[in-house]
Short mmCIF file of C-alpha atoms and ligand atoms in Angstrom, two decimals:
data_model
loop_
_atom_site.label_atom_id
_atom_site.label_comp_id
_atom_site.label_asym_id
_atom_site.label_seq_id
_atom_site.Cartn_x
_atom_site.Cartn_y
_atom_site.Cartn_z
CA MET A 13 272.55 143.37 22.61
CA ALA A 14 270.31 144.95 25.21
CA GLU A 15 267.70 142.89 27.01
CA LYS A 16 264.30 142.54 25.36
CA SER A 17 262.52 144.45 28.15
CA LYS A 18 264.96 147.33 27.76
CA LEU A 19 264.34 147.40 24.03
CA GLU A 20 260.60 147.53 24.59
CA GLU A 21 261.05 150.67 26.65
CA LEU A 22 262.10 152.40 23.46
CA PHE A 23 258.51 152.33 22.20
CA TYR A 24 255.66 154.63 23.13
CA LYS A 25 252.63 152.46 23.69
CA ARG A 26 249.11 153.44 24.57
CA LYS A 27 247.60 151.49 27.45
CA ASN A 28 244.08 150.17 27.62
CA ALA A 29 242.92 151.94 30.76
CA TRP A 30 240.50 149.13 31.69
CA GLU A 31 243.47 146.80 32.13
CA VAL A 32 245.02 148.95 34.84
CA LEU A 33 241.77 149.60 36.70
CA GLY A 34 241.54 147.33 39.77
CA ASP A 35 238.34 146.31 41.58
CA LYS A 36 238.40 149.52 43.59
CA GLY A 37 238.90 151.57 40.45
CA MET A 38 236.01 149.76 38.75
CA LYS A 39 233.69 150.56 41.62
CA GLU A 40 234.82 154.19 41.77
CA THR A 41 234.28 154.53 38.02
CA LYS A 42 230.77 153.13 38.21
CA VAL A 43 229.75 155.45 41.06
CA PHE A 44 231.28 158.53 39.41
CA CYS A 45 229.67 157.76 36.05
CA ASP A 46 226.24 157.10 37.59
CA GLU A 47 226.42 160.52 39.24
CA TYR A 48 227.60 162.06 35.98
CA LYS A 49 224.66 160.58 34.06
CA GLU A 50 222.25 162.00 36.61
CA PHE A 51 223.82 165.45 36.30
CA LEU A 52 223.72 165.22 32.47
CA ASP A 53 219.98 164.56 32.43
CA LEU A 54 219.34 167.55 34.68
CA SER A 55 221.71 169.89 32.85
CA LYS A 56 220.89 169.94 29.15
CA THR A 57 221.50 173.66 28.66
CA GLU A 58 224.22 176.00 29.92
CA ARG A 59 221.64 177.76 32.10
CA GLU A 60 220.61 174.47 33.70
CA PHE A 61 224.25 173.47 34.20
CA THR A 62 224.92 176.83 35.84
CA LYS A 63 221.85 176.62 38.05
CA ASN A 64 222.64 173.09 39.24
CA THR A 65 226.29 173.98 39.83
CA VAL A 66 225.44 177.07 41.86
CA ALA A 67 222.92 175.10 43.95
CA LEU A 68 225.67 172.59 44.75
CA LEU A 69 228.23 175.32 45.54
CA ASP A 70 225.80 177.14 47.84
CA LYS A 71 225.15 173.91 49.69
CA LEU A 72 228.90 173.39 50.12
CA GLY A 73 229.52 176.83 51.61
CA PHE A 74 230.94 178.65 48.58
CA ILE A 75 230.34 182.40 48.60
CA SER A 76 229.83 184.93 45.81
CA ILE A 77 233.13 186.71 45.14
CA LYS A 78 231.19 189.67 43.79
CA ASN A 79 229.42 190.07 47.14
CA ALA A 80 232.72 189.69 48.99
CA PHE A 81 234.28 192.32 46.75
CA GLU A 82 231.42 194.76 47.12
CA THR A 83 231.42 194.47 50.91
CA GLY A 84 235.23 194.53 51.16
CA GLN A 85 235.34 191.13 52.82
CA ASN A 86 238.89 189.73 52.78
CA ILE A 87 239.32 186.12 51.80
CA HIS A 88 241.87 183.66 53.08
CA PRO A 89 243.39 180.25 52.31
CA GLY A 90 240.66 177.64 52.23
CA ASP A 91 237.93 180.14 51.34
CA LYS A 92 235.65 178.97 48.55
CA VAL A 93 234.27 181.50 46.09
CA TYR A 94 232.42 181.61 42.78
CA TYR A 95 231.17 184.02 40.16
CA VAL A 96 228.27 183.54 37.78
CA GLY A 97 228.40 185.26 34.38
CA GLY A 98 225.03 186.02 32.84
CA LYS A 99 223.43 182.88 34.32
CA LYS A 100 225.31 180.86 31.68
CA SER A 101 228.90 180.55 32.90
CA VAL A 102 230.61 180.01 36.24
CA ILE A 103 234.06 180.49 37.72
CA ILE A 104 234.81 178.58 40.92
CA SER A 105 237.89 178.94 43.08
CA ILE A 106 239.36 177.64 46.33
CA VAL A 107 242.03 179.95 47.73
CA GLY A 108 245.31 178.10 48.27
CA LYS A 109 247.92 178.21 51.00
CA GLU A 110 250.59 180.10 49.05
CA SER A 111 250.24 183.57 47.55
CA ILE A 112 247.94 183.72 44.59
CA LEU A 113 250.66 185.71 42.79
CA LYS A 114 252.59 182.47 42.35
CA GLY A 115 249.85 181.45 39.95
CA ILE A 116 246.57 179.58 39.88
CA ASN A 117 246.01 175.99 38.74
CA MET A 118 243.01 176.33 36.44
CA VAL A 119 240.83 173.95 34.50
CA GLY A 120 238.81 175.67 31.77
CA THR A 121 235.92 173.96 29.97
CA HIS A 122 232.67 174.93 28.27
CA ILE A 123 229.07 174.14 29.20
CA ASP A 124 227.29 175.08 25.97
CA SER A 125 226.60 172.35 23.40
CA PRO A 126 225.41 172.14 19.79
CA ARG A 127 221.62 172.34 19.59
CA LEU A 128 218.72 174.02 17.82
CA ASP A 129 217.72 177.43 19.18
CA LEU A 130 214.24 178.85 18.58
CA LYS A 131 214.04 181.88 16.32
CA PRO A 132 212.63 185.08 17.92
CA ILE A 133 209.26 184.54 16.22
CA PRO A 134 209.20 180.76 16.06
CA ILE A 135 205.59 179.60 15.94
CA TYR A 136 203.86 179.12 12.60
CA GLU A 137 201.22 176.97 11.03
CA GLU A 138 201.14 175.22 7.70
CA MET A 139 198.39 172.93 6.40
CA GLU A 140 196.92 172.77 9.89
CA LEU A 141 200.13 171.61 11.53
CA ALA A 142 201.91 173.87 14.03
CA TYR A 143 205.69 174.21 13.97
CA LEU A 144 208.57 175.98 15.71
CA LYS A 145 211.26 177.55 13.54
CA THR A 146 214.82 176.93 14.73
CA HIS A 147 218.27 178.35 14.09
CA TYR A 148 220.96 175.77 14.72
CA TYR A 149 223.74 176.61 17.19
CA GLY A 150 227.26 175.30 16.68
CA GLY A 151 228.50 172.54 14.42
CA VAL A 152 225.43 170.45 13.73
CA ARG A 153 225.03 167.69 11.12
CA LYS A 154 221.44 168.61 10.42
CA TYR A 155 220.16 165.22 9.31
CA GLN A 156 221.01 163.78 12.74
CA TRP A 157 218.25 165.88 14.29
CA LEU A 158 215.46 164.37 12.18
CA SER A 159 213.13 161.64 13.42
CA ILE A 160 214.36 161.66 17.03
CA PRO A 161 212.35 162.71 20.10
CA LEU A 162 213.11 166.30 21.04
CA ALA A 163 212.60 168.32 24.22
CA ILE A 164 212.15 172.04 24.69
CA HIS A 165 214.25 173.77 27.36
CA GLY A 166 214.56 177.47 27.95
CA THR A 167 213.94 180.74 29.66
CA VAL A 168 211.35 183.32 28.67
CA ILE A 169 211.18 186.82 30.12
CA LYS A 170 207.53 187.86 30.10
CA LYS A 171 206.17 191.35 29.47
CA ASP A 172 206.05 192.08 33.20
CA GLY A 173 209.70 191.01 33.60
CA THR A 174 209.07 187.70 35.31
CA GLU A 175 211.13 184.73 34.22
CA VAL A 176 209.49 181.51 33.06
CA ASN A 177 211.54 178.37 32.71
CA ILE A 178 210.36 175.84 30.15
CA CYS A 179 211.23 172.16 30.23
CA VAL A 180 208.94 169.88 28.25
CA GLY A 181 209.85 166.43 26.99
CA GLU A 182 211.95 165.07 29.85
CA LYS A 183 209.39 163.50 32.19
CA GLU A 184 208.04 160.05 31.35
CA ASP A 185 204.52 161.35 30.64
CA ASP A 186 205.60 164.56 28.88
CA PRO A 187 204.94 164.92 25.17
CA VAL A 188 208.02 165.17 22.95
CA PHE A 189 208.56 166.99 19.66
CA ILE A 190 209.99 166.01 16.31
CA ILE A 191 211.44 167.21 13.03
CA THR A 192 210.07 164.80 10.47
CA ASP A 193 212.24 163.23 7.78
CA LEU A 194 211.36 162.45 4.19
CA LEU A 195 210.21 158.91 3.45
CA PRO A 196 212.60 156.84 1.26
CA HIS A 197 209.83 156.28 -1.27
CA LEU A 198 209.90 159.96 -2.22
CA ALA A 199 213.54 160.82 -1.56
CA LYS A 200 214.91 160.29 -5.07
CA GLU A 201 215.74 163.95 -5.68
CA GLN A 202 217.08 164.48 -2.16
CA ASN A 203 219.25 161.36 -2.42
CA ASP A 204 221.00 162.84 -5.44
CA LYS A 205 222.01 165.96 -3.48
CA LYS A 206 225.24 166.41 -1.55
CA LEU A 207 224.77 165.69 2.16
CA GLY A 208 225.62 169.28 3.11
CA GLU A 209 222.95 170.61 0.75
CA ALA A 210 220.19 168.06 1.26
CA PHE A 211 219.05 169.47 4.61
CA PRO A 212 218.78 173.28 4.57
CA GLY A 213 218.78 175.08 7.95
CA GLU A 214 215.31 176.42 7.23
CA SER A 215 213.93 172.88 7.07
CA LEU A 216 214.66 172.18 10.75
CA ASN A 217 211.11 172.95 11.90
CA VAL A 218 209.77 171.25 15.00
CA LEU A 219 206.29 169.74 14.89
CA THR A 220 204.30 170.91 17.91
CA GLY A 221 200.58 170.44 17.34
CA SER A 222 197.71 169.56 15.03
CA ILE A 223 194.37 170.28 16.75
CA PRO A 224 192.62 173.45 15.53
CA PHE A 225 191.22 176.06 17.90
CA LYS A 226 187.43 176.19 17.57
CA ASP A 227 186.71 179.62 16.13
CA GLU A 228 185.48 180.13 12.59
CA ASP A 229 186.64 183.78 12.40
CA ILE A 230 190.29 183.12 13.25
CA LYS A 231 192.42 181.81 10.38
CA GLN A 232 195.51 180.34 12.07
CA THR A 233 193.61 178.03 14.31
CA VAL A 234 196.23 175.33 15.00
CA LYS A 235 198.83 177.98 15.83
CA LEU A 236 196.28 179.63 18.13
CA LYS A 237 195.69 176.32 19.87
CA VAL A 238 199.44 176.11 20.60
CA LEU A 239 199.51 179.74 21.79
CA GLU A 240 196.49 179.12 23.98
CA TYR A 241 198.22 176.10 25.54
CA LEU A 242 201.43 178.07 26.18
CA ASN A 243 199.44 180.90 27.70
CA ARG A 244 197.40 178.62 29.91
CA GLU A 245 200.33 176.47 31.09
CA LEU A 246 203.16 179.02 31.20
CA GLY A 247 201.47 182.40 30.95
CA ILE A 248 203.40 183.40 27.85
CA THR A 249 202.39 185.05 24.57
CA GLU A 250 203.92 184.93 21.10
CA LYS A 251 205.64 188.28 21.73
CA ASP A 252 207.38 186.86 24.83
CA PHE A 253 209.46 184.55 22.59
CA ILE A 254 211.30 187.68 21.46
CA SER A 255 212.85 187.96 24.94
CA ALA A 256 213.62 184.28 25.28
CA GLU A 257 216.39 181.72 24.98
CA VAL A 258 214.72 178.46 24.12
CA GLN A 259 216.63 175.41 22.94
CA ILE A 260 215.58 172.21 21.26
CA VAL A 261 217.63 169.29 22.59
CA PRO A 262 217.32 165.51 22.25
CA ALA A 263 214.69 164.07 24.61
CA LEU A 264 217.06 161.22 25.38
CA LYS A 265 218.50 160.20 28.71
CA ALA A 266 222.13 159.33 29.31
CA ARG A 267 222.46 155.53 29.31
CA ASP A 268 225.09 152.84 29.50
CA ILE A 269 226.21 151.49 26.15
CA GLY A 270 227.42 147.96 25.45
CA PHE A 271 226.87 144.54 27.03
CA ASP A 272 229.75 145.39 29.35
CA ARG A 273 228.28 148.84 30.15
CA SER A 274 231.71 150.32 29.47
CA MET A 275 230.46 153.43 27.71
CA ILE A 276 227.89 156.18 28.17
CA GLY A 277 225.68 157.46 25.40
CA SER A 278 224.32 160.96 25.93
CA TYR A 279 223.55 164.30 24.41
CA ALA A 280 226.22 166.93 25.17
CA HIS A 281 229.20 165.04 26.55
CA ASP A 282 230.89 167.88 24.63
CA ASP A 283 231.79 169.48 26.91
CA ARG A 284 229.82 168.58 30.01
CA VAL A 285 232.04 165.56 30.50
CA CYS A 286 235.08 167.78 31.12
CA SER A 287 232.96 170.41 32.89
CA TYR A 288 231.47 167.92 35.33
CA SER A 289 234.87 166.28 35.89
CA ALA A 290 236.45 169.70 36.53
CA LEU A 291 233.69 170.63 38.97
CA ARG A 292 234.10 167.37 40.86
CA ALA A 293 237.91 167.72 40.80
CA ILE A 294 238.01 171.18 42.37
CA LEU A 295 235.64 169.99 45.10
CA SER A 296 237.57 166.83 45.93
CA ALA A 297 240.98 168.53 45.72
CA GLY A 298 239.84 170.98 48.42
CA LEU A 299 242.45 173.24 50.00
CA CYS A 300 245.70 172.97 48.02
CA LYS A 301 249.06 174.73 48.06
CA LYS A 302 248.09 176.66 44.95
CA THR A 303 244.80 178.45 44.45
CA THR A 304 242.61 176.28 42.25
CA LEU A 305 240.06 177.46 39.72
CA CYS A 306 237.44 175.90 37.53
CA TYR A 307 236.15 177.99 34.60
CA LEU A 308 232.91 176.76 33.05
CA ALA A 309 232.52 178.97 29.99
CA ASP A 310 229.65 179.47 27.57
CA LYS A 311 229.57 180.02 23.78
CA GLU A 312 232.58 177.85 22.87
CA GLU A 313 230.59 176.14 20.14
CA ILE A 314 230.19 179.43 18.27
CA GLY A 315 233.66 180.83 18.86
CA SER A 316 233.74 181.68 22.60
CA VAL A 317 232.08 185.01 21.79
CA GLY A 318 229.75 187.15 23.88
CA ASN A 319 230.04 188.31 27.47
CA THR A 320 229.74 184.75 28.79
CA GLY A 321 232.26 183.22 26.38
CA ALA A 322 235.96 182.68 27.02
CA GLN A 323 236.88 185.67 24.87
CA SER A 324 235.18 187.95 27.41
CA ASP A 325 237.14 189.46 30.30
CA MET A 326 235.32 187.31 32.88
CA LEU A 327 238.42 185.36 33.92
CA GLU A 328 240.47 188.56 34.29
CA TYR A 329 237.67 190.19 36.26
CA PHE A 330 237.48 187.20 38.58
CA ALA A 331 241.27 187.04 39.00
CA ALA A 332 241.39 190.80 39.70
CA MET A 333 238.77 190.46 42.46
CA LEU A 334 240.62 187.48 43.93
CA LEU A 335 243.89 189.42 43.88
CA GLU A 336 242.36 192.44 45.58
CA LEU A 337 240.67 190.34 48.26
CA THR A 338 243.65 188.12 49.07
CA GLU A 339 246.66 190.40 48.48
CA GLU A 340 245.08 193.88 48.47
CA LYS A 341 246.76 194.51 45.16
CA SER A 342 244.79 196.18 42.40
CA SER A 343 247.27 197.36 39.78
CA ASP A 344 247.24 195.86 36.31
CA VAL A 345 250.81 194.65 36.44
CA TRP A 346 250.08 192.46 39.48
CA LEU A 347 247.11 190.96 37.68
CA LYS A 348 249.32 190.20 34.70
CA GLN A 349 251.91 188.71 37.07
CA LEU A 350 249.22 186.41 38.47
CA LEU A 351 247.94 185.35 35.04
CA HIS A 352 251.39 184.82 33.55
CA ASN A 353 252.29 182.58 36.51
CA SER A 354 249.14 180.51 36.06
CA THR A 355 248.60 177.24 34.24
CA MET A 356 245.40 175.96 32.66
CA LEU A 357 244.29 172.57 31.53
CA SER A 358 241.82 173.37 28.78
CA GLY A 359 239.37 170.52 29.23
CA ASP A 360 237.55 169.67 26.04
CA VAL A 361 236.60 166.54 24.18
CA ASN A 362 238.48 165.15 21.20
CA ALA A 363 237.43 162.88 18.33
CA ALA A 364 238.15 159.26 19.17
CA PHE A 365 239.44 157.01 16.39
CA ASP A 366 236.36 155.47 14.81
CA PRO A 367 236.94 152.14 13.01
CA ALA A 368 233.83 152.88 10.93
CA TYR A 369 235.48 155.99 9.49
CA LYS A 370 239.16 155.06 9.57
CA ASN A 371 240.08 157.11 6.53
CA VAL A 372 239.65 160.47 8.29
CA PHE A 373 242.02 159.52 11.12
CA GLU A 374 245.77 159.09 11.26
CA LYS A 375 246.16 156.01 13.45
CA ASN A 376 249.48 156.88 15.07
CA ASN A 377 248.26 160.29 16.16
CA SER A 378 244.68 159.69 17.24
CA VAL A 379 243.07 159.25 20.61
CA PHE A 380 241.15 156.03 21.23
CA LEU A 381 238.15 155.11 23.33
CA GLY A 382 239.24 153.47 26.58
CA LYS A 383 242.88 154.48 26.40
CA GLY A 384 242.69 157.22 28.98
CA VAL A 385 242.35 160.98 29.04
CA GLY A 386 243.47 162.48 25.73
CA ILE A 387 246.04 165.24 25.46
CA SER A 388 246.27 167.53 22.43
CA LYS A 389 249.43 169.60 22.19
CA TYR A 390 247.62 171.72 19.65
CA THR A 391 244.26 171.86 17.91
CA GLY A 392 243.36 174.03 14.90
CA SER A 393 242.93 173.34 11.21
CA ARG A 394 244.75 173.89 7.90
CA GLY A 395 248.24 173.97 9.39
CA LYS A 396 247.42 174.46 13.08
CA ALA A 397 245.55 177.72 12.35
CA GLY A 398 243.70 178.80 15.48
CA ALA A 399 245.69 176.54 17.79
CA SER A 400 247.26 177.55 21.08
CA ASP A 401 250.06 174.93 20.79
CA ALA A 402 251.27 174.14 24.30
CA SER A 403 254.98 174.29 25.07
CA CYS A 404 256.92 171.04 25.18
CA GLU A 405 257.85 172.00 28.77
CA LEU A 406 254.18 172.03 29.80
CA VAL A 407 253.47 168.76 27.97
CA HIS A 408 256.39 167.23 29.87
CA LYS A 409 255.20 168.65 33.19
CA ILE A 410 251.64 167.37 32.80
CA THR A 411 252.44 163.95 31.36
CA THR A 412 254.99 163.41 34.16
CA LEU A 413 252.36 164.42 36.73
CA LEU A 414 249.86 161.97 35.22
CA ASP A 415 252.41 159.16 35.15
CA GLU A 416 253.34 159.79 38.79
CA ASN A 417 249.68 159.55 39.76
CA GLY A 418 248.99 156.38 37.77
CA ILE A 419 246.57 158.18 35.45
CA VAL A 420 246.25 156.63 32.01
CA TRP A 421 246.62 159.20 29.24
CA GLN A 422 247.19 159.27 25.52
CA ILE A 423 247.99 161.93 22.96
CA GLY A 424 246.39 162.61 19.62
CA GLU A 425 245.27 165.07 17.00
CA LEU A 426 241.74 165.67 15.79
CA GLY A 427 241.75 163.55 12.62
CA LYS A 428 243.91 163.81 9.53
CA ILE A 429 245.53 167.15 8.76
CA ASP A 430 243.44 168.18 5.78
CA GLU A 431 240.12 166.61 6.84
CA GLY A 432 239.00 169.56 8.97
CA GLY A 433 239.85 170.45 12.52
CA GLY A 434 238.59 172.31 15.54
CA GLY A 435 239.46 174.56 18.44
CA THR A 436 238.89 175.03 22.16
CA ILE A 437 239.06 177.87 24.67
CA ALA A 438 242.84 177.27 25.05
CA LYS A 439 243.92 180.13 22.81
CA PHE A 440 241.84 182.67 24.72
CA ALA A 441 243.47 181.74 28.02
CA ALA A 442 246.86 181.70 26.33
CA LYS A 443 246.25 185.26 25.17
CA LEU A 444 246.22 186.31 28.84
CA GLY A 445 249.68 184.82 29.33
CA ILE A 446 248.45 181.61 30.92
CA GLU A 447 250.30 178.39 30.00
CA VAL A 448 247.64 176.11 28.53
CA LEU A 449 247.37 172.48 27.49
CA ASP A 450 244.33 170.86 25.86
CA ILE A 451 243.18 167.65 27.46
CA GLY A 452 239.88 165.79 27.64
CA VAL A 453 237.74 162.78 26.93
CA PRO A 454 237.74 161.13 23.47
CA LEU A 455 234.26 160.79 21.94
CA LEU A 456 232.66 158.79 19.18
CA GLY A 457 230.03 160.70 17.25
CA MET A 458 231.04 164.08 18.62
CA HIS A 459 228.37 166.79 18.12
CA SER A 460 225.71 164.19 17.35
CA PRO A 461 222.52 164.06 19.46
CA TYR A 462 223.92 160.97 21.21
CA GLU A 463 227.67 161.07 21.74
CA VAL A 464 229.62 158.13 23.15
CA ALA A 465 232.29 158.33 25.85
CA SER A 466 234.17 155.56 27.65
CA LYS A 467 233.64 155.44 31.41
CA VAL A 468 237.30 154.74 32.02
CA ASP A 469 238.34 157.84 30.07
CA ILE A 470 235.89 159.89 32.13
CA ILE A 471 237.34 158.73 35.45
CA MET A 472 240.88 159.31 34.13
CA CYS A 473 239.87 162.82 33.08
CA TYR A 474 238.53 163.56 36.55
CA LYS A 475 241.66 162.13 38.17
CA ALA A 476 243.89 164.16 35.84
CA PHE A 477 242.11 167.38 36.80
CA GLU A 478 242.29 166.53 40.50
CA ALA A 479 246.01 165.68 40.37
CA PHE A 480 246.67 168.89 38.48
CA MET A 481 244.76 171.01 41.01
CA LYS A 482 246.83 169.47 43.82
CA SER A 483 250.14 169.92 42.00
CA ASN A 484 252.73 172.62 42.75
MN1 MN B 9 234.01 171.19 23.07
MN1 MN B 10 232.18 171.05 20.33
#
C-alpha cells in the first residue's frame, strides 16, 4: 500500500489562501486593498474609472496610441501606450521585447456596473415631492435599491456644448437621495406578490426635494425649485438631461468587513476588482518579453454592446495600430496572425458559495471566499449557452503558471446548472481567435449595492494577472 501522503496527493483540495499568506503577504494585501478602496470610492462610474485611469497613465508617461498613429511615430519595446474609447473604456499596452506577432498577453475586464440610470426626462413632481425617474441598467434586484442612501454621478452636455460633471452625495456634508420603501404596516398586498413582480421598474423613483418655489402662477413649484437649484449650481436646464448620462449609485464608501477586516464591502466590485487588479498588474509587470495589454471595457452588464463594449472593434483597432507602429504591417492577415497568437485572461467576478443560500450552489464546483482567485473554464446558462469554454490546454497552462508562482487559485461554476447563469466578455475575445480563460474574484451578494470580496482573493487576482503578463 502506498504511503498516506502519496494517497493524499490523489485528491484535489482547495486551499484557504489566508493560511499560505506570510507576514509580508499580509502587509502587501493590506496596502493593496487600502489603495483599491480609495480607487473604488473615486471611480463609481465607467467615466470616472476611465478618467482616473487616464490621469494615472499620463502621470506615468503613457502616450496616446491614436496620436502616435496619426503622427506616424514608431513605437518600440518598453513604450507605453493607451487608447480611450468614448470616455468609457480604455486599452493599455506596454510593448514587449519580442515581436508583437508572437501574440499579446491580455487581461480583459469591464468597468461598468449595475446601477440606475436617469431617464432622458427624469424630473417630475407628485403631491409636492420632487422625484427623478430611473431606468435600471444591468441585472438589478430592484428591492435592494430601496431605503439606502444614493448618490448622483454623471455627465451633462449643455446647450452650448460644454460638459458638466455631476457628483452629489459623496462628500460628508453632501445631501443624499433615496427611493422610499413601503412600510410593513401597509405591505399586505405587496407581500403576497412574487418578488420579481412586487417592485416594478417604474417604481424606482428617486426622492430629490420637497420645498415649493414661491410663485402662485406656476403649478409645478417643487419641481421648479429643483430645476432652479440645478440651474444655479450647475447651470443646467431640464432639456440638458436629454444629452446626459447620469447614474444613481449607492452613496456608500468601500469599507472593511468583519472583526478580522478580512473582507471589503463596496458597490461595484463587479468588475472594478478585476479592472483595478489588471491595471495594477500591467503597471507592475512593466517591460516583459511579450507585449502586455489591459482592456477595460464598458457595457458588459448589458451584453457588451455599443461602441465602447467588448463586441465593438476597439480591441482590433488598437491591435492594428500597434501592429502598424511596431512592425509596419497593415494587412488583415497579419492582424489575424497577431490575434490568433494572443491569450487573454478574461477577468470577471464569480458568485462565491454562500452558506445562507446553499441550495443554489453545487458545493464541489463552486468558488469560495478566501480560497484564492477563481477560474471558470466556462460560463453560460442552460447547458453552457453563451460560454466561451476555454481549452483544457489553456486551463493547464494557466493553473501551472499560478502553481509555479505560489498563487492560490480555485475553480468553480456559477451556481447549480439550472438555477441561472451568466457570461463575461470572454466569448467576444474568443471570436477574434484569442485563447481566453475566465478568472476573477469570488463575491458574496454580487450585483447588490454592497458586494463582498475577500482581500486575499483580491491580492491573488492581482498576482495572477501580473504573473500572466510576465509569462512567455
Ligand atoms: Mn462582471
Ligand atoms: Mn455583472
